[in-house]
mmCIF file of C-alpha atoms and ligand atoms in Angstrom:
data_model
loop_
_atom_site.group_PDB
_atom_site.id
_atom_site.type_symbol
_atom_site.label_atom_id
_atom_site.label_comp_id
_atom_site.label_asym_id
_atom_site.label_seq_id
_atom_site.Cartn_x
_atom_site.Cartn_y
_atom_site.Cartn_z
ATOM 1 C CA MET A 1 48.231 55.908 73.391
ATOM 2 C CA SER A 2 45.441 54.570 75.688
ATOM 3 C CA ILE A 3 46.578 52.342 78.709
ATOM 4 C CA LEU A 4 43.695 50.330 78.020
ATOM 5 C CA ALA A 5 43.672 47.022 75.882
ATOM 6 C CA ASN A 6 41.588 46.923 72.825
ATOM 7 C CA ARG A 7 40.023 43.758 74.147
ATOM 8 C CA VAL A 8 38.233 46.032 77.085
ATOM 9 C CA LYS A 9 36.535 47.938 74.312
ATOM 10 C CA ASN A 10 35.164 44.873 72.892
ATOM 11 C CA ILE A 11 33.079 43.639 75.912
ATOM 12 C CA LYS A 12 30.537 45.184 78.142
ATOM 13 C CA PRO A 13 30.524 44.885 81.911
ATOM 14 C CA SER A 14 27.903 42.225 83.003
ATOM 15 C CA PRO A 15 24.465 44.182 82.848
ATOM 16 C CA THR A 16 23.054 41.952 85.680
ATOM 17 C CA LEU A 17 25.823 42.913 88.208
ATOM 18 C CA SER A 18 25.711 46.268 87.130
ATOM 19 C CA LEU A 19 21.920 46.599 87.632
ATOM 20 C CA SER A 20 22.093 44.908 91.074
ATOM 21 C CA ALA A 21 24.861 47.354 92.071
ATOM 22 C CA LYS A 22 22.532 50.336 90.763
ATOM 23 C CA ALA A 23 19.682 48.755 92.984
ATOM 24 C CA GLN A 24 21.847 48.585 95.907
ATOM 25 C CA ALA A 25 23.115 52.168 95.723
ATOM 26 C CA LEU A 26 19.351 53.463 95.491
ATOM 27 C CA LYS A 27 18.786 51.112 98.549
ATOM 28 C CA ALA A 28 21.822 52.758 100.383
ATOM 29 C CA GLU A 29 20.180 56.159 99.602
ATOM 30 C CA GLY A 30 17.287 55.065 101.593
ATOM 31 C CA LYS A 31 14.918 54.381 98.561
ATOM 32 C CA ASP A 32 12.418 51.571 98.847
ATOM 33 C CA ILE A 33 13.563 49.103 96.267
ATOM 34 C CA ILE A 34 12.535 45.378 95.647
ATOM 35 C CA SER A 35 15.242 43.893 93.603
ATOM 36 C CA LEU A 36 14.091 41.175 91.177
ATOM 37 C CA GLY A 37 17.384 41.238 89.584
ATOM 38 C CA VAL A 38 19.439 38.781 91.575
ATOM 39 C CA GLY A 39 20.954 35.861 90.183
ATOM 40 C CA GLU A 40 21.546 33.763 93.440
ATOM 41 C CA PRO A 41 19.176 31.783 95.805
ATOM 42 C CA ASP A 42 18.171 33.687 98.997
ATOM 43 C CA PHE A 43 18.818 30.609 101.289
ATOM 44 C CA ASP A 44 21.869 30.335 103.373
ATOM 45 C CA THR A 45 24.679 27.786 102.593
ATOM 46 C CA PRO A 46 23.449 24.583 104.701
ATOM 47 C CA LYS A 47 25.312 24.143 107.931
ATOM 48 C CA HIS A 48 26.887 21.103 107.226
ATOM 49 C CA ILE A 49 28.828 22.658 104.198
ATOM 50 C CA CYS A 50 29.936 25.588 106.244
ATOM 51 C CA ASP A 51 31.134 23.094 108.994
ATOM 52 C CA ALA A 52 33.231 21.425 106.395
ATOM 53 C CA ALA A 53 34.841 24.575 105.545
ATOM 54 C CA LYS A 54 35.562 25.351 109.064
ATOM 55 C CA ARG A 55 37.121 21.857 109.619
ATOM 56 C CA ALA A 56 39.257 22.349 106.542
ATOM 57 C CA MET A 57 40.843 25.519 108.160
ATOM 58 C CA ASP A 58 41.294 23.805 111.449
ATOM 59 C CA GLU A 59 42.849 20.987 109.677
ATOM 60 C CA GLY A 60 45.339 23.188 108.025
ATOM 61 C CA LYS A 61 43.912 22.727 104.297
ATOM 62 C CA THR A 62 45.003 26.140 103.542
ATOM 63 C CA ARG A 63 47.605 25.599 100.838
ATOM 64 C CA TYR A 64 47.778 25.239 96.997
ATOM 65 C CA THR A 65 45.940 22.362 95.715
ATOM 66 C CA PRO A 66 46.659 20.678 92.246
ATOM 67 C CA VAL A 67 45.593 23.102 89.610
ATOM 68 C CA PRO A 68 42.401 21.082 88.292
ATOM 69 C CA GLY A 69 41.287 20.820 92.063
ATOM 70 C CA THR A 70 41.801 18.231 94.842
ATOM 71 C CA MET A 71 41.714 14.573 93.882
ATOM 72 C CA GLU A 72 38.884 14.066 96.644
ATOM 73 C CA LEU A 73 36.918 16.744 95.100
ATOM 74 C CA ARG A 74 37.356 15.684 91.498
ATOM 75 C CA GLN A 75 36.404 12.043 92.458
ATOM 76 C CA ALA A 76 33.379 13.485 94.089
ATOM 77 C CA VAL A 77 32.478 15.208 90.758
ATOM 78 C CA CYS A 78 32.861 11.998 89.085
ATOM 79 C CA ASP A 79 30.560 10.097 91.531
ATOM 80 C CA LYS A 80 28.060 13.041 91.109
ATOM 81 C CA PHE A 81 27.973 12.579 87.403
ATOM 82 C CA LYS A 82 27.387 8.890 87.951
ATOM 83 C CA ARG A 83 24.768 9.367 90.558
ATOM 84 C CA ASP A 84 22.767 12.164 89.069
ATOM 85 C CA ASN A 85 23.547 11.632 85.300
ATOM 86 C CA ASP A 86 24.492 8.103 84.868
ATOM 87 C CA LEU A 87 27.685 9.315 83.176
ATOM 88 C CA ASP A 88 31.141 7.842 83.570
ATOM 89 C CA TYR A 89 34.098 10.248 83.944
ATOM 90 C CA THR A 90 37.581 9.500 85.380
ATOM 91 C CA ALA A 91 39.118 12.174 87.759
ATOM 92 C CA ASP A 92 41.486 13.308 84.920
ATOM 93 C CA GLN A 93 38.565 14.402 82.860
ATOM 94 C CA ILE A 94 37.416 16.893 85.525
ATOM 95 C CA VAL A 95 38.645 20.256 86.028
ATOM 96 C CA VAL A 96 37.428 22.438 88.963
ATOM 97 C CA GLY A 97 37.708 26.351 88.835
ATOM 98 C CA THR A 98 36.673 29.541 90.439
ATOM 99 C CA GLY A 99 32.868 29.214 89.732
ATOM 100 C CA GLY A 100 31.123 27.998 86.521
ATOM 101 C CA LYS A 101 31.985 31.427 85.112
ATOM 102 C CA GLN A 102 35.677 30.797 85.301
ATOM 103 C CA ILE A 103 35.477 27.212 83.818
ATOM 104 C CA LEU A 104 33.212 28.624 80.899
ATOM 105 C CA TYR A 105 35.917 31.448 80.471
ATOM 106 C CA ASN A 106 38.799 28.866 80.426
ATOM 107 C CA ALA A 107 36.857 26.587 78.098
ATOM 108 C CA PHE A 108 36.599 29.446 75.415
ATOM 109 C CA GLN A 109 40.048 30.449 75.879
ATOM 110 C CA ALA A 110 41.487 27.048 75.520
ATOM 111 C CA THR A 111 39.526 26.153 72.512
ATOM 112 C CA LEU A 112 38.630 29.306 70.235
ATOM 113 C CA ASN A 113 40.935 30.769 67.668
ATOM 114 C CA ALA A 114 40.176 34.116 66.011
ATOM 115 C CA GLY A 115 37.095 33.803 63.956
ATOM 116 C CA ASP A 116 35.789 30.613 65.229
ATOM 117 C CA GLU A 117 32.218 30.572 65.667
ATOM 118 C CA VAL A 118 30.108 29.883 68.613
ATOM 119 C CA ILE A 119 26.433 29.112 68.341
ATOM 120 C CA ILE A 120 24.591 30.818 71.103
ATOM 121 C CA PRO A 121 20.740 30.347 71.165
ATOM 122 C CA ALA A 122 18.931 33.596 72.420
ATOM 123 C CA PRO A 123 18.029 34.697 74.902
ATOM 124 C CA TYR A 124 21.239 33.735 76.544
ATOM 125 C CA TRP A 125 23.045 33.979 79.785
ATOM 126 C CA VAL A 126 24.771 37.523 79.593
ATOM 127 C CA SER A 127 28.261 36.339 79.782
ATOM 128 C CA TYR A 128 28.632 33.807 76.890
ATOM 129 C CA PRO A 129 29.009 36.492 74.144
ATOM 130 C CA ASP A 130 31.454 38.704 75.943
ATOM 131 C CA MET A 131 33.520 35.522 76.913
ATOM 132 C CA VAL A 132 33.515 34.507 73.217
ATOM 133 C CA ALA A 133 34.791 38.018 72.332
ATOM 134 C CA LEU A 134 37.491 37.823 74.849
ATOM 135 C CA ALA A 135 38.729 34.643 73.096
ATOM 136 C CA GLU A 136 38.399 36.353 69.759
ATOM 137 C CA GLY A 137 35.737 34.112 68.714
ATOM 138 C CA THR A 138 32.746 35.116 66.950
ATOM 139 C CA SER A 139 29.227 34.609 68.241
ATOM 140 C CA VAL A 140 26.314 33.424 66.136
ATOM 141 C CA PHE A 141 22.989 34.061 67.711
ATOM 142 C CA ILE A 142 19.866 32.145 66.997
ATOM 143 C CA GLU A 143 16.699 33.848 68.158
ATOM 144 C CA CYS A 144 14.160 31.303 70.002
ATOM 145 C CA PRO A 145 10.973 33.043 70.097
ATOM 146 C CA ALA A 146 8.484 32.827 73.103
ATOM 147 C CA SER A 147 6.192 30.653 70.989
ATOM 148 C CA ASP A 148 8.976 27.906 71.039
ATOM 149 C CA ASN A 149 9.059 28.352 74.893
ATOM 150 C CA PHE A 150 12.435 30.038 73.825
ATOM 151 C CA LYS A 151 14.218 26.807 73.108
ATOM 152 C CA LEU A 152 16.469 26.009 70.164
ATOM 153 C CA LYS A 153 15.063 23.832 67.221
ATOM 154 C CA PRO A 154 16.874 21.415 65.002
ATOM 155 C CA ASP A 155 16.173 23.193 61.827
ATOM 156 C CA ALA A 156 17.441 26.604 63.135
ATOM 157 C CA LEU A 157 20.520 24.843 64.616
ATOM 158 C CA LYS A 158 21.256 23.131 61.006
ATOM 159 C CA ALA A 159 20.961 26.511 59.395
ATOM 160 C CA ALA A 160 23.317 28.216 61.668
ATOM 161 C CA ILE A 161 26.190 25.629 61.487
ATOM 162 C CA THR A 162 29.103 26.587 59.171
ATOM 163 C CA ASP A 163 32.494 25.489 58.491
ATOM 164 C CA LYS A 164 33.798 27.646 61.136
ATOM 165 C CA THR A 165 31.509 26.529 64.021
ATOM 166 C CA LYS A 166 33.430 25.170 66.744
ATOM 167 C CA TRP A 167 30.729 25.044 69.721
ATOM 168 C CA LEU A 168 26.956 25.274 70.165
ATOM 169 C CA ILE A 169 26.256 26.065 73.821
ATOM 170 C CA LEU A 170 23.127 24.915 75.450
ATOM 171 C CA ASN A 171 21.951 25.978 78.902
ATOM 172 C CA SER A 172 19.200 24.042 80.586
ATOM 173 C CA PRO A 173 17.387 25.021 82.691
ATOM 174 C CA SER A 174 17.923 28.554 81.305
ATOM 175 C CA ASN A 175 19.047 31.817 82.675
ATOM 176 C CA PRO A 176 17.087 33.958 81.759
ATOM 177 C CA THR A 177 14.020 31.965 80.779
ATOM 178 C CA GLY A 178 13.857 29.203 83.160
ATOM 179 C CA GLY A 179 13.087 26.733 80.313
ATOM 180 C CA ALA A 180 14.546 23.255 80.499
ATOM 181 C CA TYR A 181 14.737 20.817 77.608
ATOM 182 C CA THR A 182 13.211 17.441 77.696
ATOM 183 C CA HIS A 183 15.032 14.305 76.626
ATOM 184 C CA ASP A 184 13.318 14.503 73.029
ATOM 185 C CA GLU A 185 13.946 18.056 72.618
ATOM 186 C CA LEU A 186 17.662 17.497 73.266
ATOM 187 C CA LYS A 187 17.794 14.073 71.209
ATOM 188 C CA ALA A 188 16.514 16.405 68.274
ATOM 189 C CA LEU A 189 19.387 18.437 68.508
ATOM 190 C CA THR A 190 21.947 15.991 69.282
ATOM 191 C CA ASP A 191 20.993 14.147 66.158
ATOM 192 C CA VAL A 192 21.815 17.374 64.366
ATOM 193 C CA LEU A 193 25.204 17.350 65.873
ATOM 194 C CA LEU A 194 25.891 13.771 64.817
ATOM 195 C CA GLU A 195 25.882 15.046 61.092
ATOM 196 C CA TYR A 196 28.587 17.592 61.934
ATOM 197 C CA PRO A 197 31.489 15.976 63.309
ATOM 198 C CA HIS A 198 33.461 19.237 63.656
ATOM 199 C CA VAL A 199 30.925 20.751 66.145
ATOM 200 C CA HIS A 200 31.298 20.532 69.739
ATOM 201 C CA LEU A 201 28.791 20.930 72.376
ATOM 202 C CA MET A 202 29.237 23.055 75.665
ATOM 203 C CA VAL A 203 26.544 22.290 78.176
ATOM 204 C CA ASP A 204 25.862 24.790 81.114
ATOM 205 C CA ASP A 205 23.980 22.621 83.692
ATOM 206 C CA ILE A 206 24.522 25.150 86.463
ATOM 207 C CA TYR A 207 20.507 25.046 87.365
ATOM 208 C CA GLU A 208 20.408 21.093 87.138
ATOM 209 C CA HIS A 209 18.769 20.654 90.387
ATOM 210 C CA LEU A 210 16.340 23.385 90.243
ATOM 211 C CA VAL A 211 13.460 21.771 88.202
ATOM 212 C CA TYR A 212 9.981 21.450 89.470
ATOM 213 C CA GLU A 213 6.418 19.573 89.121
ATOM 214 C CA GLY A 214 8.413 16.376 88.590
ATOM 215 C CA PHE A 215 10.389 17.565 85.475
ATOM 216 C CA GLU A 216 13.048 15.110 84.539
ATOM 217 C CA PHE A 217 16.385 16.723 84.018
ATOM 218 C CA VAL A 218 18.713 15.088 81.389
ATOM 219 C CA THR A 219 21.804 16.236 80.001
ATOM 220 C CA PRO A 220 23.096 15.729 76.325
ATOM 221 C CA ALA A 221 25.950 13.486 77.063
ATOM 222 C CA GLN A 222 23.320 11.046 78.684
ATOM 223 C CA VAL A 223 20.921 11.572 75.764
ATOM 224 C CA GLU A 224 23.672 10.990 73.148
ATOM 225 C CA PRO A 225 26.667 8.887 74.290
ATOM 226 C CA ARG A 226 28.077 8.812 70.648
ATOM 227 C CA LEU A 227 28.734 12.617 71.270
ATOM 228 C CA MET A 228 30.695 11.956 74.417
ATOM 229 C CA ASP A 229 34.093 12.951 73.015
ATOM 230 C CA ARG A 230 32.806 16.360 71.706
ATOM 231 C CA ILE A 231 30.748 17.317 74.763
ATOM 232 C CA LEU A 232 31.999 19.594 77.590
ATOM 233 C CA THR A 233 29.622 19.467 80.764
ATOM 234 C CA ILE A 234 29.664 22.385 82.838
ATOM 235 C CA ASN A 235 28.259 22.758 86.375
ATOM 236 C CA GLY A 236 29.179 23.990 90.030
ATOM 237 C CA VAL A 237 27.717 24.184 93.453
ATOM 238 C CA SER A 238 26.380 28.087 93.324
ATOM 239 C CA LYS A 239 22.883 27.523 92.553
ATOM 240 C CA ALA A 240 21.937 24.445 93.890
ATOM 241 C CA TYR A 241 23.619 24.726 97.278
ATOM 242 C CA ALA A 242 23.389 28.291 97.769
ATOM 243 C CA MET A 243 27.259 28.725 97.481
ATOM 244 C CA THR A 244 27.473 31.720 95.051
ATOM 245 C CA GLY A 245 30.175 33.374 97.042
ATOM 246 C CA TRP A 246 32.115 30.173 97.441
ATOM 247 C CA ARG A 247 33.089 30.340 93.709
ATOM 248 C CA ILE A 248 33.285 26.573 92.680
ATOM 249 C CA GLY A 249 32.464 25.349 89.347
ATOM 250 C CA TYR A 250 33.639 22.156 87.288
ATOM 251 C CA ALA A 251 33.563 20.658 83.949
ATOM 252 C CA ALA A 252 34.002 17.152 82.664
ATOM 253 C CA GLY A 253 34.862 16.284 79.121
ATOM 254 C CA PRO A 254 37.538 14.970 76.661
ATOM 255 C CA LEU A 255 40.793 14.776 78.084
ATOM 256 C CA ASP A 256 42.585 17.123 75.639
ATOM 257 C CA ILE A 257 40.305 20.047 76.358
ATOM 258 C CA ILE A 258 40.358 19.305 80.215
ATOM 259 C CA LYS A 259 44.120 19.456 80.127
ATOM 260 C CA ALA A 260 44.163 22.764 78.049
ATOM 261 C CA MET A 261 41.554 24.291 80.425
ATOM 262 C CA SER A 262 43.817 23.132 83.413
ATOM 263 C CA LYS A 263 46.896 24.782 81.575
ATOM 264 C CA ILE A 264 45.020 28.080 81.112
ATOM 265 C CA GLN A 265 44.127 28.037 84.621
ATOM 266 C CA SER A 266 47.461 27.254 85.698
ATOM 267 C CA GLN A 267 48.568 30.761 84.479
ATOM 268 C CA SER A 268 45.632 32.586 85.987
ATOM 269 C CA THR A 269 44.136 31.844 89.368
ATOM 270 C CA SER A 270 46.176 28.312 89.735
ATOM 271 C CA ASN A 271 43.505 26.598 91.927
ATOM 272 C CA ALA A 272 40.124 27.449 93.384
ATOM 273 C CA SER A 273 40.157 28.228 97.171
ATOM 274 C CA SER A 274 41.369 25.080 98.887
ATOM 275 C CA ILE A 275 38.653 25.904 101.906
ATOM 276 C CA SER A 276 35.736 26.270 99.160
ATOM 277 C CA GLN A 277 36.937 23.099 97.605
ATOM 278 C CA ALA A 278 36.600 21.266 100.784
ATOM 279 C CA ALA A 279 33.074 22.829 101.163
ATOM 280 C CA ALA A 280 32.155 21.815 97.881
ATOM 281 C CA LEU A 281 33.241 18.211 98.613
ATOM 282 C CA GLU A 282 30.764 18.242 101.235
ATOM 283 C CA ALA A 283 28.017 19.876 99.148
ATOM 284 C CA LEU A 284 28.404 17.096 96.571
ATOM 285 C CA GLN A 285 28.950 13.974 99.136
ATOM 286 C CA GLY A 286 26.871 15.077 101.954
ATOM 287 C CA ASP A 287 23.142 15.416 102.763
ATOM 288 C CA GLN A 288 21.131 16.341 99.629
ATOM 289 C CA THR A 289 17.615 16.081 101.426
ATOM 290 C CA PHE A 290 17.156 19.984 101.840
ATOM 291 C CA LEU A 291 17.072 20.431 98.408
ATOM 292 C CA GLN A 292 13.533 19.157 97.920
ATOM 293 C CA GLY A 293 12.332 21.987 100.519
ATOM 294 C CA TRP A 294 14.197 24.549 98.527
ATOM 295 C CA LYS A 295 12.575 23.344 95.334
ATOM 296 C CA ASP A 296 9.043 23.229 96.968
ATOM 297 C CA THR A 297 9.584 26.828 97.958
ATOM 298 C CA PHE A 298 10.987 27.823 94.550
ATOM 299 C CA GLN A 299 7.883 26.092 92.843
ATOM 300 C CA LYS A 300 5.318 27.977 95.207
ATOM 301 C CA ARG A 301 7.112 31.386 94.195
ATOM 302 C CA ARG A 302 7.252 30.600 90.654
ATOM 303 C CA ASP A 303 3.361 29.852 90.376
ATOM 304 C CA LEU A 304 2.533 32.810 92.421
ATOM 305 C CA VAL A 305 4.828 35.205 90.247
ATOM 306 C CA LEU A 306 3.480 33.633 87.208
ATOM 307 C CA GLY A 307 -0.269 34.135 88.240
ATOM 308 C CA LEU A 308 0.275 37.774 89.428
ATOM 309 C CA LEU A 309 2.229 38.871 86.206
ATOM 310 C CA ASN A 310 -0.115 37.188 83.662
ATOM 311 C CA ASP A 311 -3.062 38.945 85.354
ATOM 312 C CA ILE A 312 -1.354 42.281 84.630
ATOM 313 C CA GLU A 313 -2.595 43.779 81.267
ATOM 314 C CA GLY A 314 0.395 44.339 78.873
ATOM 315 C CA ILE A 315 2.738 41.571 80.603
ATOM 316 C CA GLU A 316 2.672 37.835 79.409
ATOM 317 C CA CYS A 317 4.725 34.943 80.578
ATOM 318 C CA VAL A 318 5.204 31.372 79.562
ATOM 319 C CA LYS A 319 5.711 28.789 82.310
ATOM 320 C CA PRO A 320 9.400 27.917 83.011
ATOM 321 C CA GLU A 321 10.443 24.290 84.028
ATOM 322 C CA GLY A 322 13.109 25.499 86.311
ATOM 323 C CA ALA A 323 15.918 27.815 87.551
ATOM 324 C CA PHE A 324 14.386 30.768 89.502
ATOM 325 C CA TYR A 325 13.808 33.123 86.651
ATOM 326 C CA ILE A 326 10.569 34.331 84.614
ATOM 327 C CA PHE A 327 11.054 35.922 81.191
ATOM 328 C CA ALA A 328 8.222 38.041 80.662
ATOM 329 C CA SER A 329 6.973 39.881 77.443
ATOM 330 C CA CYS A 330 6.385 43.651 77.887
ATOM 331 C CA ALA A 331 5.641 43.887 74.098
ATOM 332 C CA SER A 332 2.014 45.634 74.858
ATOM 333 C CA VAL A 333 3.784 48.411 76.891
ATOM 334 C CA ILE A 334 6.170 49.529 74.331
ATOM 335 C CA GLY A 335 4.998 52.853 72.509
ATOM 336 C CA LYS A 336 2.894 53.830 75.688
ATOM 337 C CA THR A 337 3.681 57.006 77.704
ATOM 338 C CA THR A 338 4.409 57.169 81.406
ATOM 339 C CA LYS A 339 2.922 59.848 83.767
ATOM 340 C CA SER A 340 6.042 62.095 83.359
ATOM 341 C CA GLY A 341 5.525 61.970 79.721
ATOM 342 C CA GLN A 342 8.273 59.544 78.827
ATOM 343 C CA VAL A 343 7.724 57.230 75.886
ATOM 344 C CA ILE A 344 8.666 53.445 76.571
ATOM 345 C CA ALA A 345 10.360 52.737 73.535
ATOM 346 C CA THR A 346 12.374 49.526 74.487
ATOM 347 C CA ASP A 347 12.359 46.969 77.187
ATOM 348 C CA GLU A 348 15.538 48.927 78.581
ATOM 349 C CA ASP A 349 13.112 52.096 78.966
ATOM 350 C CA PHE A 350 10.528 49.742 80.678
ATOM 351 C CA ALA A 351 13.222 48.494 83.279
ATOM 352 C CA GLN A 352 14.389 52.015 83.892
ATOM 353 C CA TYR A 353 10.766 53.180 84.492
ATOM 354 C CA LEU A 354 10.179 50.242 86.789
ATOM 355 C CA LEU A 355 13.150 51.322 88.816
ATOM 356 C CA ALA A 356 13.018 54.800 88.877
ATOM 357 C CA GLU A 357 9.129 55.375 89.278
ATOM 358 C CA HIS A 358 7.971 52.436 90.926
ATOM 359 C CA GLY A 359 10.945 51.073 92.933
ATOM 360 C CA VAL A 360 11.330 47.461 91.097
ATOM 361 C CA SER A 361 14.615 46.350 89.576
ATOM 362 C CA VAL A 362 14.385 43.829 86.798
ATOM 363 C CA VAL A 363 16.836 43.147 84.002
ATOM 364 C CA HIS A 364 15.643 44.001 80.407
ATOM 365 C CA GLY A 365 15.557 41.413 77.684
ATOM 366 C CA ALA A 366 17.948 43.001 75.555
ATOM 367 C CA ALA A 367 20.538 42.441 77.871
ATOM 368 C CA PHE A 368 19.973 38.429 77.026
ATOM 369 C CA GLY A 369 19.645 39.253 73.270
ATOM 370 C CA LEU A 370 15.832 39.087 73.131
ATOM 371 C CA SER A 371 13.383 41.910 73.201
ATOM 372 C CA PRO A 372 10.907 43.143 74.249
ATOM 373 C CA PHE A 373 11.133 41.134 77.497
ATOM 374 C CA PHE A 374 12.399 41.534 81.062
ATOM 375 C CA ARG A 375 13.780 38.951 83.548
ATOM 376 C CA ILE A 376 12.436 38.502 87.065
ATOM 377 C CA SER A 377 14.109 36.471 89.527
ATOM 378 C CA TYR A 378 12.052 35.057 92.068
ATOM 379 C CA ALA A 379 14.679 34.203 94.744
ATOM 380 C CA LEU A 380 12.803 36.465 97.204
ATOM 381 C CA SER A 381 10.134 36.063 99.951
ATOM 382 C CA SER A 382 6.714 35.658 98.751
ATOM 383 C CA GLU A 383 5.704 38.925 100.570
ATOM 384 C CA ASP A 384 8.426 40.950 98.447
ATOM 385 C CA LEU A 385 7.259 39.160 95.395
ATOM 386 C CA THR A 386 3.759 40.044 95.807
ATOM 387 C CA LYS A 387 4.465 43.494 96.485
ATOM 388 C CA ALA A 388 6.720 43.837 93.626
ATOM 389 C CA CYS A 389 4.094 42.477 91.209
ATOM 390 C CA THR A 390 1.546 44.999 92.622
ATOM 391 C CA ARG A 391 4.185 47.511 91.734
ATOM 392 C CA ILE A 392 4.600 46.391 88.242
ATOM 393 C CA ALA A 393 0.735 46.294 88.082
ATOM 394 C CA THR A 394 0.650 49.698 89.010
ATOM 395 C CA ALA A 395 3.334 50.821 86.670
ATOM 396 C CA CYS A 396 1.541 49.260 83.738
ATOM 397 C CA ASP A 397 -1.857 50.694 84.734
ATOM 398 C CA GLU A 398 -0.332 54.232 84.795
ATOM 399 C CA LEU A 399 0.814 53.956 81.301
ATOM 400 C CA THR A 400 -1.211 55.686 78.791
ATOM 401 C CA GLY A 401 -1.558 55.529 74.961
ATOM 402 C CA GLN A 402 -1.386 52.963 72.277
ATOM 403 C CA ALA A 403 1.155 50.049 72.329
ATOM 404 C CA ALA A 404 3.336 50.203 69.262
ATOM 405 C CA ALA A 405 3.230 47.003 67.114
ATOM 406 C CA VAL A 406 6.367 45.003 67.981
ATOM 407 C CA ALA A 407 7.398 42.347 65.563
HETATM 408 C C1 PLP K 1 23.676 30.275 83.093
HETATM 409 C C2 PLP K 1 24.748 30.375 84.276
HETATM 410 N N1 PLP K 1 25.921 29.863 83.887
HETATM 411 C C3 PLP K 1 27.066 30.232 84.733
HETATM 412 C C4 PLP K 1 26.808 30.748 85.803
HETATM 413 C C5 PLP K 1 28.060 31.097 86.757
HETATM 414 O O1 PLP K 1 27.955 30.495 88.067
HETATM 415 P P1 PLP K 1 28.900 30.747 88.936
HETATM 416 O O2 PLP K 1 30.297 31.265 88.372
HETATM 417 O O3 PLP K 1 28.393 31.428 90.261
HETATM 418 O O4 PLP K 1 29.217 29.123 89.261
HETATM 419 C C6 PLP K 1 25.686 31.613 86.290
HETATM 420 C C7 PLP K 1 25.569 32.337 87.046
HETATM 421 O O5 PLP K 1 24.551 33.309 87.340
HETATM 422 C C8 PLP K 1 24.442 31.272 85.082
HETATM 423 O O6 PLP K 1 23.288 31.986 85.281
#
């Protein structure tokens, strides 16, 4: 009898984390690798936030906190929702956890019974289906093609809803596409949900602040207040404040769901780190002006990479509104042959080829549920991005033969 539980067999390790580990290992061997697989800003956490953490240590804020987070932080989260999204929540409708990831995990654990369905538009963030599987739920995928900017359309949503649907999950701006929903696009989706009172909406707004060219971010609870008692809005400080290592995420929503998530957390991690909570408090309440500079930098990099990639024969990308990702099509290289005689049959083969023969690490589209694509993160210096795109261009140039017809 195996010591390992069956549930371990039903999930995969995060492909993005294992790919970045692989790229790190090659770098450690002395190989010249440019990693475009990273899922975190390359900026440092702002000093005023680090100072708040140091003060918390000096002041002895080193003990357990209430399970759903300190009252100050939960109040600051309420203030954030009012300030940024014009949403009214009370502190007991907020739960803080160890990263947006734990919050999502807790939400599925707290709400799914075996066989309950979760609608996940593809491409999706790699962890959603495995988290659903860990909670014994069933993922129902809807492919959202590049021609729709990878966004979910109301008719497709309607067709996917069954009696067993418990959640639709929406992530805007998206990892991996960077696409963000406009007010009208969200309204068309929330209109569908109004017709199905048993379906709840899980909203992952972790990239909220990273939108470019004046794009106006909106969140579904703002767009359709009549759904307030069916919407769980998840956010965190990882991406906007360059705090991925601090591990603070939070959710706001109906009291029964929040309480259930807190109960689950009380039997796993108890509370998020007290020091990180103090840092997150400063992130949400303190100076926000640095954000504009970061956004300007990201926008310039996005435009740089978009231009360079779209100039490559064989690669095509749509312009994303936010996050720091581009989801590029590699349909025109599928079926071609490398110099060493290997046929590129899938987007995974293409990603392996880029890493092994050209020193560029990207994540293949299949990891996000849509092929043939690859995801690039542009949270790197312009010099490295230019170098990486030149390598991708060379890699494509060196391929020979005809591209296979890809549906
Ligand atoms: C779409 C999305 N949601 C949630 C998370 C989780 O973020 P964290 O756990 O670092 O707060 C990530 C991180 O990559 C993400 O890309």
